[in-house]
PDB file of C-alpha atoms in Angstrom:
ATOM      1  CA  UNK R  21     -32.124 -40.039  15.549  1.00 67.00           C
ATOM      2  CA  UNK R  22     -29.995 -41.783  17.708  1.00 64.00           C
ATOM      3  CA  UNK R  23     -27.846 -38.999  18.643  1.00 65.00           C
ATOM      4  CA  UNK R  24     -29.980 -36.951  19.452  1.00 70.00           C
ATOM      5  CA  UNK R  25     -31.909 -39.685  21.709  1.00 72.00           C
ATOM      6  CA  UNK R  26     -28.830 -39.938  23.470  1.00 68.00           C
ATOM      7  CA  UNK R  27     -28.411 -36.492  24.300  1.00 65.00           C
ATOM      8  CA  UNK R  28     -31.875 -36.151  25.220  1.00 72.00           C
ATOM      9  CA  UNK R  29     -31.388 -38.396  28.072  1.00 70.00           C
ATOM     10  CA  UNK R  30     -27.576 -37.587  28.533  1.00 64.00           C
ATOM     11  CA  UNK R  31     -27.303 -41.978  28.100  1.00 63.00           C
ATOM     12  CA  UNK R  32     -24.073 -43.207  28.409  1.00 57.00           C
ATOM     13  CA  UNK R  33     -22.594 -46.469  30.232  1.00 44.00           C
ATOM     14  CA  UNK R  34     -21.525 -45.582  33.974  1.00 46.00           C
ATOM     15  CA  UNK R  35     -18.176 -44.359  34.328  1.00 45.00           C
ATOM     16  CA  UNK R  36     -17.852 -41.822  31.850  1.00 54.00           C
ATOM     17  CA  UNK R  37     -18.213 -37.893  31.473  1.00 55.00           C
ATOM     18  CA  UNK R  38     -21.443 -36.841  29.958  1.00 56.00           C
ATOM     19  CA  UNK R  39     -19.483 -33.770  28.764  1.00 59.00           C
ATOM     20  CA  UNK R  40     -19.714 -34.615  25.213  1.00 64.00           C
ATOM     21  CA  UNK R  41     -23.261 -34.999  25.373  1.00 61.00           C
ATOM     22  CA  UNK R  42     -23.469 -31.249  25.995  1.00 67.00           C
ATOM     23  CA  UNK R  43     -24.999 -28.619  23.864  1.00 74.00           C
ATOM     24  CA  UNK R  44     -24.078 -24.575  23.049  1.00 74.00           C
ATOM     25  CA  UNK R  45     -27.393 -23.135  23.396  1.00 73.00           C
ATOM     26  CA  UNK R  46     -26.987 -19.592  23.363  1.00 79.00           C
ATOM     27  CA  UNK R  47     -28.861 -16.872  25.717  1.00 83.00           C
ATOM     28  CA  UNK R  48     -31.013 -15.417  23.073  1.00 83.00           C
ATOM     29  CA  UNK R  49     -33.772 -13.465  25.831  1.00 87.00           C
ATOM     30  CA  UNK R  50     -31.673 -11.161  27.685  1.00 89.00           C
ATOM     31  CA  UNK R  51     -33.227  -8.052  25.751  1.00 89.00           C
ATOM     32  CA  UNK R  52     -30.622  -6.223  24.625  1.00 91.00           C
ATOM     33  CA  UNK R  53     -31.254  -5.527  21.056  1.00 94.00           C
ATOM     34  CA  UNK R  54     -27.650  -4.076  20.088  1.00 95.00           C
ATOM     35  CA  UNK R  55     -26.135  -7.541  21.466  1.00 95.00           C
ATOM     36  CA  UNK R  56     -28.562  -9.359  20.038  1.00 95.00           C
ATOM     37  CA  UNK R  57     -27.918  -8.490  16.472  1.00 95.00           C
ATOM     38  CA  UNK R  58     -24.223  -9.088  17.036  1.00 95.00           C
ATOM     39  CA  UNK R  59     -24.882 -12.544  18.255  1.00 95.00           C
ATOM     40  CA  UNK R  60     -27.082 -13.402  15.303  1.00 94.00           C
ATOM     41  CA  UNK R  61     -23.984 -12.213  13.190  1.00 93.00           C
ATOM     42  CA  UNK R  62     -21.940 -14.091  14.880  1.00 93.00           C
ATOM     43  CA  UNK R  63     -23.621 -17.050  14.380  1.00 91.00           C
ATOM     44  CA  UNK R  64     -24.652 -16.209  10.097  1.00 91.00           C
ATOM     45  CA  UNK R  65     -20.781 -15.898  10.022  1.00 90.00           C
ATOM     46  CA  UNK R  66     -19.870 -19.122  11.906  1.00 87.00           C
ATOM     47  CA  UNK R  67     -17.994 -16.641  14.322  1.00 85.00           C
ATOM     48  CA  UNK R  68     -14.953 -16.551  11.686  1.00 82.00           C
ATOM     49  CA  UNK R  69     -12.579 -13.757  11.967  1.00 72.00           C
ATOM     50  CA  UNK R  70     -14.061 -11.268  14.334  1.00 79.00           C
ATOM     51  CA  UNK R  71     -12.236  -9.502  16.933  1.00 88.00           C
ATOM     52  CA  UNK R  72     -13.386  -7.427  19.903  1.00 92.00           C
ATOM     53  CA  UNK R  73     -12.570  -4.208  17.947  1.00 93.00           C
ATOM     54  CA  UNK R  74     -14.306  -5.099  15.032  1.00 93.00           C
ATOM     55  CA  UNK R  75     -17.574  -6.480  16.971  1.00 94.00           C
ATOM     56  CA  UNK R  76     -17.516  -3.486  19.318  1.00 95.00           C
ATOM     57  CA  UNK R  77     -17.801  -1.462  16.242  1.00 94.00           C
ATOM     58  CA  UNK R  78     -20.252  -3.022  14.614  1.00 93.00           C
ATOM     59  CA  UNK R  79     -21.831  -2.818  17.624  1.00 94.00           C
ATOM     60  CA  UNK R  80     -21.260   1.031  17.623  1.00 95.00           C
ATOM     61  CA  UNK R  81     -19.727   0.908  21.344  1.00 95.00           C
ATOM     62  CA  UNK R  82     -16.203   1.322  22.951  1.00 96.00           C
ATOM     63  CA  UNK R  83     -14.957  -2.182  23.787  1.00 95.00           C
ATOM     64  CA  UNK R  84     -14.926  -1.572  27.113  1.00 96.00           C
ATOM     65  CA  UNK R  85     -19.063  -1.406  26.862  1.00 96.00           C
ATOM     66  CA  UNK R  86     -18.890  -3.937  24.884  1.00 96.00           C
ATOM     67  CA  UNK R  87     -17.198  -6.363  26.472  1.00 96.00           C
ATOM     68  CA  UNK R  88     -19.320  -5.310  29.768  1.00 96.00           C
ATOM     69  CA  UNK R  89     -22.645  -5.941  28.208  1.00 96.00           C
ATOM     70  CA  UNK R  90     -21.988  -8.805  26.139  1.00 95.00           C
ATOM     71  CA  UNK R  91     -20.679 -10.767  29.235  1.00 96.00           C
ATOM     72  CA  UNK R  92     -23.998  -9.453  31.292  1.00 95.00           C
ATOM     73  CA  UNK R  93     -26.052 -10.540  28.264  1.00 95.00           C
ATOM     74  CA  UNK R  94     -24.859 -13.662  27.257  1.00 94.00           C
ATOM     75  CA  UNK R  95     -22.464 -14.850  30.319  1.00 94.00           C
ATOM     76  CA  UNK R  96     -19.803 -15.302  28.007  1.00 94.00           C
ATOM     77  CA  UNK R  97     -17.021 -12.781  26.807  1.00 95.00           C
ATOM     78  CA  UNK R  98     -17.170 -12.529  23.320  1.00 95.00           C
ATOM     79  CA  UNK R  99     -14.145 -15.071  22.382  1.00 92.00           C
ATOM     80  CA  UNK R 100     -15.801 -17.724  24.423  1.00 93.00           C
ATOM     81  CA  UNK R 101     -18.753 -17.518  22.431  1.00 94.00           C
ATOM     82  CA  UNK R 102     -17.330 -17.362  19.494  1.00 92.00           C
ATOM     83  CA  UNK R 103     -15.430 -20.534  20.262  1.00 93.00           C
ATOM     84  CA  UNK R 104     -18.996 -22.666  21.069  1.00 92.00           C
ATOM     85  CA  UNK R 105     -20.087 -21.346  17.985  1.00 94.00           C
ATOM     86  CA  UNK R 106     -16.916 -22.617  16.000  1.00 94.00           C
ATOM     87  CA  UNK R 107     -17.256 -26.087  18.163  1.00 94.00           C
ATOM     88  CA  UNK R 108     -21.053 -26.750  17.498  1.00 93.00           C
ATOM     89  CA  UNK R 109     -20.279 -26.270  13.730  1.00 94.00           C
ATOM     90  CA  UNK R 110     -16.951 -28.826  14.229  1.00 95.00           C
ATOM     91  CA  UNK R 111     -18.945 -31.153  15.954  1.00 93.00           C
ATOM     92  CA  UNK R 112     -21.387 -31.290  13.262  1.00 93.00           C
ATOM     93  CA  UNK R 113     -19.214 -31.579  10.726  1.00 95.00           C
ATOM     94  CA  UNK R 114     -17.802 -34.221  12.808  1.00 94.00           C
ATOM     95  CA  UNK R 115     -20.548 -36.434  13.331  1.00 92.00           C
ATOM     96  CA  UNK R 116     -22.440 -36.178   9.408  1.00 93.00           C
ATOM     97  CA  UNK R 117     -18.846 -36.484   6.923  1.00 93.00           C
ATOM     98  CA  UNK R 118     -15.703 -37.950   6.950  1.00 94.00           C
ATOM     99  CA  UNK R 119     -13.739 -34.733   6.371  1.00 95.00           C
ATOM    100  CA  UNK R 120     -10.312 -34.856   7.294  1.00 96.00           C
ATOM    101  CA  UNK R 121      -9.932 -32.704  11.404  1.00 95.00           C
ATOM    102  CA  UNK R 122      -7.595 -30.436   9.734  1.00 96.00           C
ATOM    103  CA  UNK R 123     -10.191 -29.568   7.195  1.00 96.00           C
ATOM    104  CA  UNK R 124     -12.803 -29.326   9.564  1.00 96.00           C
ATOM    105  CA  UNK R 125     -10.523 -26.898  11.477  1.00 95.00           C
ATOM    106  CA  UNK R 126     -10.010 -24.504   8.624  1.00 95.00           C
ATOM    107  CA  UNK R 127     -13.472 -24.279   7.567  1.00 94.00           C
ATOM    108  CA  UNK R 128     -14.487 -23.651  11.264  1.00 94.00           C
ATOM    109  CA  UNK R 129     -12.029 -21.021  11.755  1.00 91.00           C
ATOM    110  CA  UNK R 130      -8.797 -22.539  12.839  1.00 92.00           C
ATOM    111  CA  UNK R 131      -5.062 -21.940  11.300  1.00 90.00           C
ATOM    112  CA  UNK R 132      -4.014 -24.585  13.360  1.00 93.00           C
ATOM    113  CA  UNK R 133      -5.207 -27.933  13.846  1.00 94.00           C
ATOM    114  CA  UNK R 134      -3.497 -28.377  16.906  1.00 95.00           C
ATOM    115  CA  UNK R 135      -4.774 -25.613  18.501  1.00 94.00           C
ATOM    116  CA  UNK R 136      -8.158 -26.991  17.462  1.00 95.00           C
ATOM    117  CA  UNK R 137      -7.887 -30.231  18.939  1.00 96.00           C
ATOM    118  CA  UNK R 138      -6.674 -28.863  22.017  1.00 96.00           C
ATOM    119  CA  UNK R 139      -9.939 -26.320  22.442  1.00 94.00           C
ATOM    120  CA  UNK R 140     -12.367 -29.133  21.075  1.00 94.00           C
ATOM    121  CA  UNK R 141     -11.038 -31.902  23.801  1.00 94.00           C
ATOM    122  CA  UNK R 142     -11.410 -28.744  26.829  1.00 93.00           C
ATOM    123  CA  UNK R 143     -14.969 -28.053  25.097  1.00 91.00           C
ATOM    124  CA  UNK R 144     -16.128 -31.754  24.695  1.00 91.00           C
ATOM    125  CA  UNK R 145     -13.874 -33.872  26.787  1.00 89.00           C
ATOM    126  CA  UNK R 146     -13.012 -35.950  23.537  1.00 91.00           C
ATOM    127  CA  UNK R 147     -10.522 -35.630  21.295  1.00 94.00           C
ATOM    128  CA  UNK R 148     -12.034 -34.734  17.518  1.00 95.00           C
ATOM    129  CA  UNK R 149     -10.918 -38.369  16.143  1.00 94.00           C
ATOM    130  CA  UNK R 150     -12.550 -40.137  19.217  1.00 93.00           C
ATOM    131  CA  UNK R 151     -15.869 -37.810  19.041  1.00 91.00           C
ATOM    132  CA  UNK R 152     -16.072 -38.943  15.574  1.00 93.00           C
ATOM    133  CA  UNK R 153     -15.794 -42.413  16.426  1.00 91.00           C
ATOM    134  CA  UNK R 154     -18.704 -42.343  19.188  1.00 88.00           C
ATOM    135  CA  UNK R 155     -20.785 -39.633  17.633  1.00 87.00           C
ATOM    136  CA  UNK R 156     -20.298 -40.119  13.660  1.00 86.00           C
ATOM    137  CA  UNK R 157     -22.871 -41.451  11.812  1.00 84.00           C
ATOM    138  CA  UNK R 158     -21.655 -41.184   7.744  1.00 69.00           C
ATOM    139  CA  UNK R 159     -20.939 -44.002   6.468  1.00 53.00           C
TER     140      UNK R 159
END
């Protein structure tokens, strides 16, 4: 509850980012359907191993199209979103167990836990150990 108080009203003592504070909440009422469905895959998959090939076929477009209309429909380019998705589930994770990062980074979708880190600090502004220590709340 108190997390997500604090979000609510973006609270945090003066001086630092309210960055972490921030939410993926995905464009879901751009109305088109074909997009659509791929972004509810996406997100019933946790975004794991897709590729633009793959999605744009799933899709049943060329990538080219596809990369065109998921950018107009959903402001991101497919990879991008696909990385929010993998981020919201890390931060969760994050916050609710005491899961080692690097496990947290393979079950999200990452190889490498470096690699993580470094894409969850430009996402959040915190490192994964520090966002634990703010925003966990297992005991």
């Amino acid at each position: 509850m108190m997390l997500a108080t604090a979000r609510f009203f973006l609270v945090d003592p003066p001086g630092r980012a309210q960055q972490p504070y921030g939410q993926f909440v995905p464009k879901l009422d751009h109305g088109d359907t074909t997009i659509l469905a791929i972004q509810h895959w996406l997100q019933a998959t946790g975004a794991k191993d897709h590729g633009v090939p793959m999605l744009a076929g799933r899709a049943g477009m060329e990538e080219r199209t596809f990369l065109r209309r998921f950018k107009k429909a959903t402001g991101l380019r497919p990879t991008e979103y696909a990385q929010q998705i993998r981020i919201a589930k890390a931060r969760e994770a994050l916050e609710l167990t005491r899961r080692p990062i690097e496990q947290i980074a393979w079950q999200v979708g990452y190889g490498d836990p470096s690699a993580f880190r470094k894409l969850f600090q430009r996402v959040t502004g915190l490192a994964p150990a520090e966002y634990r220590r703010r925003f966990g709340v297992a005991a």
